[in-house]
Coordinates of C-alpha atoms in Angstrom, one line a residue:
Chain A
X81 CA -42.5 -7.9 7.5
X82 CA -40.6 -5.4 5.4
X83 CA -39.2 -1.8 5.8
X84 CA -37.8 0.6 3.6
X85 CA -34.7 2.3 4.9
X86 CA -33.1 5.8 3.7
X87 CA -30.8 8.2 4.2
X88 CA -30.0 11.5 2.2
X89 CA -31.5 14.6 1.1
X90 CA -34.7 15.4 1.9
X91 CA -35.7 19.4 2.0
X92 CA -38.7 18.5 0.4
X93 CA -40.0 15.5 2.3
X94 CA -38.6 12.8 -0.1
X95 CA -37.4 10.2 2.4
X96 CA -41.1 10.0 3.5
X97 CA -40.5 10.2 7.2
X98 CA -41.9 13.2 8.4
X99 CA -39.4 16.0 7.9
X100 CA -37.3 17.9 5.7
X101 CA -34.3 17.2 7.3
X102 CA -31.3 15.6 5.4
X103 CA -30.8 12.0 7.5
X104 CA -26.9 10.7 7.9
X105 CA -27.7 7.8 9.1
X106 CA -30.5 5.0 8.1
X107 CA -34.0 5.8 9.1
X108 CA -37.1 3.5 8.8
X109 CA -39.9 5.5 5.6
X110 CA -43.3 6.1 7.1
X111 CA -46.0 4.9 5.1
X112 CA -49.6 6.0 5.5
X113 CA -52.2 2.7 5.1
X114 CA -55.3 2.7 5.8
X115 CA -55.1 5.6 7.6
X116 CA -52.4 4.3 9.8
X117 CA -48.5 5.3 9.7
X118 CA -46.3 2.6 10.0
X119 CA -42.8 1.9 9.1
X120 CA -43.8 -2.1 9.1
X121 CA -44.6 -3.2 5.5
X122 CA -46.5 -6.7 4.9
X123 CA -46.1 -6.7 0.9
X124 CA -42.6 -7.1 -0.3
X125 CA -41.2 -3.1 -1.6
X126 CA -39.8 -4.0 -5.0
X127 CA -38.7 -1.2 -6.3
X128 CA -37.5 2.4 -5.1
X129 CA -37.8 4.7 -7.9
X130 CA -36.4 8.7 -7.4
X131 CA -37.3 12.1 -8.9
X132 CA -35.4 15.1 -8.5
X133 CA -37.6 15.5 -5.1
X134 CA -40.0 12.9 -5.4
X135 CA -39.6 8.9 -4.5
X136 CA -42.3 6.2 -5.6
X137 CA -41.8 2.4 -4.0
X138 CA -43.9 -0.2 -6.0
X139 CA -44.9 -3.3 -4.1
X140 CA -45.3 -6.8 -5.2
X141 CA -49.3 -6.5 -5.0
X142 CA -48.4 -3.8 -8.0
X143 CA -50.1 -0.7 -5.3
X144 CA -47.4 2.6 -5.4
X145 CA -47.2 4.8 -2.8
X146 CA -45.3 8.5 -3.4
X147 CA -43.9 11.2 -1.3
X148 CA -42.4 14.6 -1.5
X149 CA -42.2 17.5 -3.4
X150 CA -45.7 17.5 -5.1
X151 CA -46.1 21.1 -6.4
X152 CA -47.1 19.7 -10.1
X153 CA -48.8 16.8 -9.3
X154 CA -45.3 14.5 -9.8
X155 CA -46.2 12.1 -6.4
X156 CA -49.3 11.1 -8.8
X157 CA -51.7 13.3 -6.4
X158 CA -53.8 16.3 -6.7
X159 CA -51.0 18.8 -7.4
X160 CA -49.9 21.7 -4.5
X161 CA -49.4 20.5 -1.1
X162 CA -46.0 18.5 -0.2
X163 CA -46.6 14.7 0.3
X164 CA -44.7 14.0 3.6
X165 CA -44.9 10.2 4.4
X166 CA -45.9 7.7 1.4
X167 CA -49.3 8.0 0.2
X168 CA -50.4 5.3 -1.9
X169 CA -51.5 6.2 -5.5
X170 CA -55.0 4.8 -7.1
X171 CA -54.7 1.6 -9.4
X172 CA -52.0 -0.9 -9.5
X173 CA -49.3 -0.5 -11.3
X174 CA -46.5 -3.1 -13.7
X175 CA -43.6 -0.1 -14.0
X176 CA -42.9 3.3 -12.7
X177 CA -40.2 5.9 -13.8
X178 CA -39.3 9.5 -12.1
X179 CA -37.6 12.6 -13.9
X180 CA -36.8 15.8 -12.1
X181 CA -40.4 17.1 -12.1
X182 CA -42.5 14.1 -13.8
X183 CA -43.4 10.3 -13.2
X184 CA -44.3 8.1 -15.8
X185 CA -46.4 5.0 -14.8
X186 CA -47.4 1.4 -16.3
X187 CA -50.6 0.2 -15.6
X188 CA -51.0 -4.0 -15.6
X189 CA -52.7 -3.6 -18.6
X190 CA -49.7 -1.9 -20.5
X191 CA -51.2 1.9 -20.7
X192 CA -48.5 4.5 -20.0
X193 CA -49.9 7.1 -17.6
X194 CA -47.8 10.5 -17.2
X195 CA -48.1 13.3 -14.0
X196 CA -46.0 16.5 -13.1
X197 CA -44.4 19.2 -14.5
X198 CA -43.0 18.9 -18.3
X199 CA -41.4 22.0 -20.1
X200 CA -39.5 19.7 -22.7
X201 CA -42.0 17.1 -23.6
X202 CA -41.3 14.8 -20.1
X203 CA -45.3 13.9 -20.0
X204 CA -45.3 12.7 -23.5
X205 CA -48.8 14.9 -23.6
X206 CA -48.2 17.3 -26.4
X207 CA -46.7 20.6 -26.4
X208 CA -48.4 22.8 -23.5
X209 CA -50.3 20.3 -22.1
X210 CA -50.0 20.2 -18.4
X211 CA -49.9 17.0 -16.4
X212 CA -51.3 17.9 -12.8
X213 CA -53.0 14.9 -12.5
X214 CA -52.2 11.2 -14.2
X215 CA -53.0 11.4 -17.9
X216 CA -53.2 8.2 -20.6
X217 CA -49.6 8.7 -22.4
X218 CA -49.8 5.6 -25.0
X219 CA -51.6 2.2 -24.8
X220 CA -48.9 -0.6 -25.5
X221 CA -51.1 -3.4 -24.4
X222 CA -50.7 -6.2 -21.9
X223 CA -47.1 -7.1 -21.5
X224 CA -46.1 -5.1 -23.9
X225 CA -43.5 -3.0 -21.8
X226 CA -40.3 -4.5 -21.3
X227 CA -38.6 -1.5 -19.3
X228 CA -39.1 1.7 -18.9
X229 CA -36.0 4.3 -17.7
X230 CA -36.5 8.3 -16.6
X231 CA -33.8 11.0 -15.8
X232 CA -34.0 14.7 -16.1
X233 CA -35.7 15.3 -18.9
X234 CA -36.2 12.4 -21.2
X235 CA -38.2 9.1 -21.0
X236 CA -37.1 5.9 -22.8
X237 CA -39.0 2.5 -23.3
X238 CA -37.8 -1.4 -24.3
X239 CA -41.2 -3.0 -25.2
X240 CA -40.9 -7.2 -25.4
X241 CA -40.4 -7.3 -29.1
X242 CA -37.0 -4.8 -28.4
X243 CA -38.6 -1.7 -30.2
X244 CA -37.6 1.3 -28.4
X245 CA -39.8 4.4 -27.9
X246 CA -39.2 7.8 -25.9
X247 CA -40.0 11.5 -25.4
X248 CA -38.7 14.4 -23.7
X249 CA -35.5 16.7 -24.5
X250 CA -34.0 15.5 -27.3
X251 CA -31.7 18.0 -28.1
X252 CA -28.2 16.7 -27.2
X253 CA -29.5 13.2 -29.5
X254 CA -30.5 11.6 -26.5
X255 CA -33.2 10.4 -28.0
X256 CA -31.6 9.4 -31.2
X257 CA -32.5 10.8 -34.5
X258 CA -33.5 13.6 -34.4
X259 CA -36.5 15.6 -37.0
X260 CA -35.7 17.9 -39.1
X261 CA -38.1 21.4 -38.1
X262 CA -37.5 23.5 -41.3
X263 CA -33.5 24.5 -41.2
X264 CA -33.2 23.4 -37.7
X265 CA -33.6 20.0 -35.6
X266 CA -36.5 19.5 -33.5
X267 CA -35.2 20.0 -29.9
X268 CA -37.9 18.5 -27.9
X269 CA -40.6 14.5 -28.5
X270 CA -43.3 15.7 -27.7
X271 CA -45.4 12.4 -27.6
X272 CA -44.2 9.1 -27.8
X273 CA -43.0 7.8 -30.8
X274 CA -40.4 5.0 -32.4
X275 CA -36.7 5.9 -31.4
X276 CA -33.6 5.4 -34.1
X277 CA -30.4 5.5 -32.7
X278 CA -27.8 5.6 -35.5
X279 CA -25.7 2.4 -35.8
X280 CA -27.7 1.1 -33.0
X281 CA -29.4 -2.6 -34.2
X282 CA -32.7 -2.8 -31.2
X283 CA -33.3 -6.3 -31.5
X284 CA -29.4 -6.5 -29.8
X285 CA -30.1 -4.4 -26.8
X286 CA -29.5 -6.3 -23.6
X287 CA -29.6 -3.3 -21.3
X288 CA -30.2 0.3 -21.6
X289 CA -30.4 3.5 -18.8
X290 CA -30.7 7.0 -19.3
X291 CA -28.2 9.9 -17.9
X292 CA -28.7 13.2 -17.7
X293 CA -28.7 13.9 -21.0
X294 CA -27.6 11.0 -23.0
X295 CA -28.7 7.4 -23.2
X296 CA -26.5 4.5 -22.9
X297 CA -27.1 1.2 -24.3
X298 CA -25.0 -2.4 -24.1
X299 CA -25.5 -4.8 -26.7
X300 CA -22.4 -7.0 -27.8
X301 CA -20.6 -3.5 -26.9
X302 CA -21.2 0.1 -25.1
X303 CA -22.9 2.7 -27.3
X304 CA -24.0 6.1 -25.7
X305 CA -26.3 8.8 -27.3
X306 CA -26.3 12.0 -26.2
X307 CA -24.3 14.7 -24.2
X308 CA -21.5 12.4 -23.2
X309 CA -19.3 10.9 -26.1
X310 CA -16.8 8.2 -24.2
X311 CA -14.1 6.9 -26.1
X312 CA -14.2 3.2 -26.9
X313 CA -14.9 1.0 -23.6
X314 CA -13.4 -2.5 -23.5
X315 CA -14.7 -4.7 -21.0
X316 CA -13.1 -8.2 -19.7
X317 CA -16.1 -10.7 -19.0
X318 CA -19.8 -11.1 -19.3
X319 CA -22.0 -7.8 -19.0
X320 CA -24.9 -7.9 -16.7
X321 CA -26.0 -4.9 -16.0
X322 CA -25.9 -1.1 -16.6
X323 CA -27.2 1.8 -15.1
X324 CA -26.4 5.6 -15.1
X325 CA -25.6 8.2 -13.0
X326 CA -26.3 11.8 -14.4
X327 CA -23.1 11.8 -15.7
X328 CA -21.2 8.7 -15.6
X329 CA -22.3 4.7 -17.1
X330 CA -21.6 1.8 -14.9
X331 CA -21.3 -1.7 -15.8
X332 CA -21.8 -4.5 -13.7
X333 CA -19.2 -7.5 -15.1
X334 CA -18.9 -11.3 -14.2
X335 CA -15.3 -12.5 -14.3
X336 CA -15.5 -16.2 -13.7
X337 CA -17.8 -16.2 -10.5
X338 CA -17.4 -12.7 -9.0
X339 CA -19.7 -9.3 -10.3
X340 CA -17.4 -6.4 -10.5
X341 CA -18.4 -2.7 -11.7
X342 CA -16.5 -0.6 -14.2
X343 CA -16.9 2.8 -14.6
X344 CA -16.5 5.5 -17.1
X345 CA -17.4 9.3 -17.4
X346 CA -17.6 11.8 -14.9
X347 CA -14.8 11.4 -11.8
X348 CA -15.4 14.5 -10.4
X349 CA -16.6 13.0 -7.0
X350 CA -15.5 9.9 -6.8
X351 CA -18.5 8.7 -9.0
X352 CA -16.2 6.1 -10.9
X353 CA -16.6 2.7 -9.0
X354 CA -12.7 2.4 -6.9
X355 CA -11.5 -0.1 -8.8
X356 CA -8.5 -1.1 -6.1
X357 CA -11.5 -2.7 -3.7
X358 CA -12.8 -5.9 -4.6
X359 CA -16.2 -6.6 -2.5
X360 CA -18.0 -9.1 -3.7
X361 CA -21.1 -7.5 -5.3
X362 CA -24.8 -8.8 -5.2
X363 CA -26.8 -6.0 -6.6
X364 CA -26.0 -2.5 -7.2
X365 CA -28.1 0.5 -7.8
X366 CA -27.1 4.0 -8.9
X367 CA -28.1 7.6 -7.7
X368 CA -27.6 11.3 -9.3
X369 CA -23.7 10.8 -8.0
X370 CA -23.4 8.4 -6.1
X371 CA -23.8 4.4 -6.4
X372 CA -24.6 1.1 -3.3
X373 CA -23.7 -2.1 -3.7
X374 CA -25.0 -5.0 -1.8
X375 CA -22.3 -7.3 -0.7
X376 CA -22.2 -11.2 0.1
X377 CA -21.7 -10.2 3.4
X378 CA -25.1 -8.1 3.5
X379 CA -23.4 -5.3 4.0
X380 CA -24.4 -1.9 1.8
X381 CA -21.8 0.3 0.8
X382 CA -21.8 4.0 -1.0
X383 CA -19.4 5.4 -3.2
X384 CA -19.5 8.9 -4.9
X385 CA -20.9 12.3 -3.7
X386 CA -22.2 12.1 -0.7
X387 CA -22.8 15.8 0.9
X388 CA -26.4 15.1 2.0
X389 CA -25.8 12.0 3.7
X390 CA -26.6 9.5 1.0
X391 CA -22.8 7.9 1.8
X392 CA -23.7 7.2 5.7
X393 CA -21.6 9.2 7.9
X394 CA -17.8 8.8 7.0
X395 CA -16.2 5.6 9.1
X396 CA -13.0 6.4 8.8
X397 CA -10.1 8.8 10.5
X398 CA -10.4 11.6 8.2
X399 CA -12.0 14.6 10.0
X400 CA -13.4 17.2 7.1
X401 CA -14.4 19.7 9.5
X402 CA -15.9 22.4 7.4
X403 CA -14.2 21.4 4.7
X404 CA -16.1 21.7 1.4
X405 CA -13.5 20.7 -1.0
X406 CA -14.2 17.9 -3.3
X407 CA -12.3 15.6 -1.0
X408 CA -14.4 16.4 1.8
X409 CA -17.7 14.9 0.3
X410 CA -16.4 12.3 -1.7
X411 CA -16.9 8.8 -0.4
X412 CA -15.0 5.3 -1.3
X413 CA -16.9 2.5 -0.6
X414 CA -18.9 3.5 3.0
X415 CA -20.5 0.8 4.4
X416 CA -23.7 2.1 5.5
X417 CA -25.6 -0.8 6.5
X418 CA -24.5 -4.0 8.0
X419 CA -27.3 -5.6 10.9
X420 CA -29.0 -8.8 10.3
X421 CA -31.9 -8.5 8.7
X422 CA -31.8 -9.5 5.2
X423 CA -31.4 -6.4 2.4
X424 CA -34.0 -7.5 -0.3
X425 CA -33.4 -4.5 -2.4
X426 CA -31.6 -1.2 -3.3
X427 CA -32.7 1.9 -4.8
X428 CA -30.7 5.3 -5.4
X429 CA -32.0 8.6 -6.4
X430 CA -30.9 12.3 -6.2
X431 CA -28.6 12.1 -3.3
X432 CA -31.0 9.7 -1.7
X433 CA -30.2 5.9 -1.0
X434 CA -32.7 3.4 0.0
X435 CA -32.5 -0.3 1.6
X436 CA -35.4 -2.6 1.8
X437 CA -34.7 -5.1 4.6
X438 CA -37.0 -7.9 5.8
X439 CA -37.1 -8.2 9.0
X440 CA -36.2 -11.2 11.0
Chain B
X273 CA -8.8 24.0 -5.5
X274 CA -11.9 24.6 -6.4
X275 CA -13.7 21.2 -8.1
X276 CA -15.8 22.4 -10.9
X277 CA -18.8 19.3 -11.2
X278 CA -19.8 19.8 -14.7
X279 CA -20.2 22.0 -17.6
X280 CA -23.8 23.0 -19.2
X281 CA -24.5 25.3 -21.9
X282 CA -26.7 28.0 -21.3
X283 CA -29.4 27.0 -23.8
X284 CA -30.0 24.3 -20.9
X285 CA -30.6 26.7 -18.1
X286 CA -34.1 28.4 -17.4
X287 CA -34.3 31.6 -17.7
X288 CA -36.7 33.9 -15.3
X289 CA -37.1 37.3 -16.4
X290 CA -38.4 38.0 -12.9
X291 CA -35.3 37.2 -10.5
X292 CA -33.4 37.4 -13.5
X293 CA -31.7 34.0 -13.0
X294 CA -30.5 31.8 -14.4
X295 CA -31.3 28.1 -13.2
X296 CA -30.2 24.5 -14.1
X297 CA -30.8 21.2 -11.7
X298 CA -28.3 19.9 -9.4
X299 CA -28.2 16.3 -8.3
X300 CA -28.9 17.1 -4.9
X301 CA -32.7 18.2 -6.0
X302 CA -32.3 21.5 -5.6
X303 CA -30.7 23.7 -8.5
X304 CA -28.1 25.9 -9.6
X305 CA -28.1 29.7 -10.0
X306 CA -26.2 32.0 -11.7
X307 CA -27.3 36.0 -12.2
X308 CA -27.6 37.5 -15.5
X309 CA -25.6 40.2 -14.1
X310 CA -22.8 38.1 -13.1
X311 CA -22.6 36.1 -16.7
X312 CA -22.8 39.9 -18.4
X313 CA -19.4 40.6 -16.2
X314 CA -17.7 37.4 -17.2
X315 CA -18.5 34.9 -14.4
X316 CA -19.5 31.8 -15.2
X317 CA -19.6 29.4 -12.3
X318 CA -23.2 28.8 -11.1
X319 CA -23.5 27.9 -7.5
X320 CA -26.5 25.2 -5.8
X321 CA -27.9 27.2 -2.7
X322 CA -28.1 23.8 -0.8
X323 CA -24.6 21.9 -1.3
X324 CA -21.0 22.5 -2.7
X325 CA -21.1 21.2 -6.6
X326 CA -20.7 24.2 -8.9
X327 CA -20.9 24.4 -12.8
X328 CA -19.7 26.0 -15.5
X329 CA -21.6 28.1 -17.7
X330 CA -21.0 27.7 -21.3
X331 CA -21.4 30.7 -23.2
X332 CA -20.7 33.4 -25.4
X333 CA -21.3 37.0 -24.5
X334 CA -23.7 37.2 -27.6
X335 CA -25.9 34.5 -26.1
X336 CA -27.1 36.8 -23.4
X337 CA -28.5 39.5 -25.6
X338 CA -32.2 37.0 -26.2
X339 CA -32.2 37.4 -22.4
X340 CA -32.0 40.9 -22.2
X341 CA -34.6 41.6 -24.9
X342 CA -37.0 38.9 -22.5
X343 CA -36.5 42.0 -19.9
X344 CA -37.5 44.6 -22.0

């Protein structure tokens, strides 16, 4: 048996468990099946995938389920009423993605499906087209789809032979090249199409995320497109991993045998891994601001902004008794899970964080 | 001190004629709010109802003036 554990913000129902109230501490998701609510899960949660108030967890048998704010249809149900434990969406499912108001899906037949709300081209439907319910985006084809990444307002996708494709807003380059629309350039992809970043070779890419508004990319080095323009990043070891927050890049390095993470971009919370501790990292998954790692010891720890709870409740002496000073929800390394039962997975989203444990 | 989270330019903010704010998401899922009013008398720190982060708003008093026109 699994469960899915979260803490975090949740005014509109997106930890699935019943309420709209923001948890502190770890509490088991409620997930409707077969007309029963349980916390206890027999397929394996793989992922935990986060809109701006919206989660999706895919399971190994490839089923969905969604829950929380559903006023444009972005929990892949009939739009309107708020989704307030899981509900599992029709068809099975390879991939999912979230932005703030949209969720892109991958059947296991390689069609792109698209729901919510999209202003800037998020559905990948065509200017004005509204996305209520799940709509064909693009037909790549059976394993086609290498990856596919969502944040605010942009889409990207890594298909097996490295091409990259994407839609959304586009304006900041986050989407590389951008058209030419008479004197100006075009500010929003409307469907999907072929992405160019400049100076950017695709076949290279080992791993790719998108911020909230730029898109970074590691090949033999770091290259970012977009909003943000770091400086030149030098990295000591082997690169393994990347993933974004909405305004910092985090890589996840092996020095000999140890995964490390190093940081760069916004500090303003605490978002930048502390680089004086030295747990030794697992996994790691990244939120809006904040990051967990998963520790040798099974232990998950927070680091960032953690005002809604997604940080645990602070361990330590300080008291930050209405206090709202940077400081005061700011975390460094929180440990915020550390019983038995094995952690099978992480997942992060806007001030949410999620553990999937199986139970013993 | 005041910790400002980030800056966004207004051309990334939604504009609603009818409240007459302007909007922009903030990672906590809910978003932040600035008035016309107050960018017209030189503020430009938008607040998020339900936590603490604040941005600035990037602007130039001339950007404002498409606004107005949306209200007329």
């Amino acid at each position: 048996m699994y469960q899915v554990l979260c803490c975090g913000s949740n005014g509109q129902y997106q930890l699935g468990i019943g309420n709209d109230t923001d948890q502190l501490e770890l509490v088991a998701a409620k997930f409707e099946i077969d007309g029963t609510v349980t916390t206890q899960l027999a397929a394996e949660p793989v992922e935990v995938v986060c809109g701006g108030n919206h989660t999706l967890v895919l399971f190994s048998t490839g089923e969905i389920y969604s829950c929380g704010d559903n006023t444009f249809g972005q929990c892949g149900h009939q739009g309107g009423q708020t989704i307030e434990v899981f509900r599992k969406i029709d068809g099975k499912w390879a991939k999912a993605a979230c932005g703030w108001e949209f969720t892109i899906l991958v059947d296991l037949e390689g069609k792109v499906y698209s729901c919510g709300r999209g202003l800037k081209g998020e559905l990948g439907l065509g200017k004005g087209v509204d996305g209520n319910q799940l709509r064909e985006v693009i037909d790549f084809g059976p394993q086609a789809v290498l990856s596919v990444r969502s944040s605010l307002n942009h889409t990207v996708v890594q298909l097996a032979d490295k091409r990259l494709f994407g839609w959304g807003n586009a304006r900041k380059g986050q989407l590389g090249v951008q058209n030419a629309i008479g004197t100006k350039l075009e500010s929003v992809i409307w469907q999907p199409r072929q992405l160019k970043f400049e100076g950017l070779d695709d076949l290279q890419v080992r791993f790719f995320d998108v911020g909230r508004d730029y898109t970074a990319f590691y090949s033999n080095d770091y290259k970012e497109y977009g909003k943000k323009a770091t400086e030149k990043v030098h990295v000591n070891g082997d690169v393994v991993g990347l993933r974004t927050m909405w305004s910092s890049s985090h890589l996840l390095v092996k020095n000999e045998k140890h995964l490390s993470i190093k940081s760069f971009g916004n500090d303003s919370h605490g978002q930048l891994f502390p680089q004086s501790a030295h747990p030794v990292v697992q996994q790691f998954e990244i939120g809006s601001e904040h990051g967990l790692i998963l520790t040798d010891q099974n232990s998950v720890m927070a680091w960032g902004w953690g005002e809604h709870g997604n940080c645990g409740e602070r361990s330590g002496d300080e008291v930050y008794e209405d206090d709202l000073s940077a400081a005061a929800v700011t975390y460094s390394l929180n440990t915020i899970y550390n019983q038995a039962h094995p952690v099978t997975r992480l997942g992060s989203g806007c001030a949410t964080s999620w553990i999937t444990i199986r139970k013993l | 001190m005041e910790t400002i989270y980030d800056e966004i330019e207004i051309e990334d903010f939604t504009f609603d004629p009818i409240t007459q704010l302007f909007q922009y998401p903030c990672p906590c899922g809910d978003r932040f709010a600035i008035a016309l009013d107050d960018l017209k008398d030189g503020e430009d720190i938008a607040v998020c109802p339900s936590c603490s982060l604040m941005v600035r708003v990037i602007f130039e008093p001339e950007d404002l003036e498409e606004f107005e026109e949306e209200l007329k």
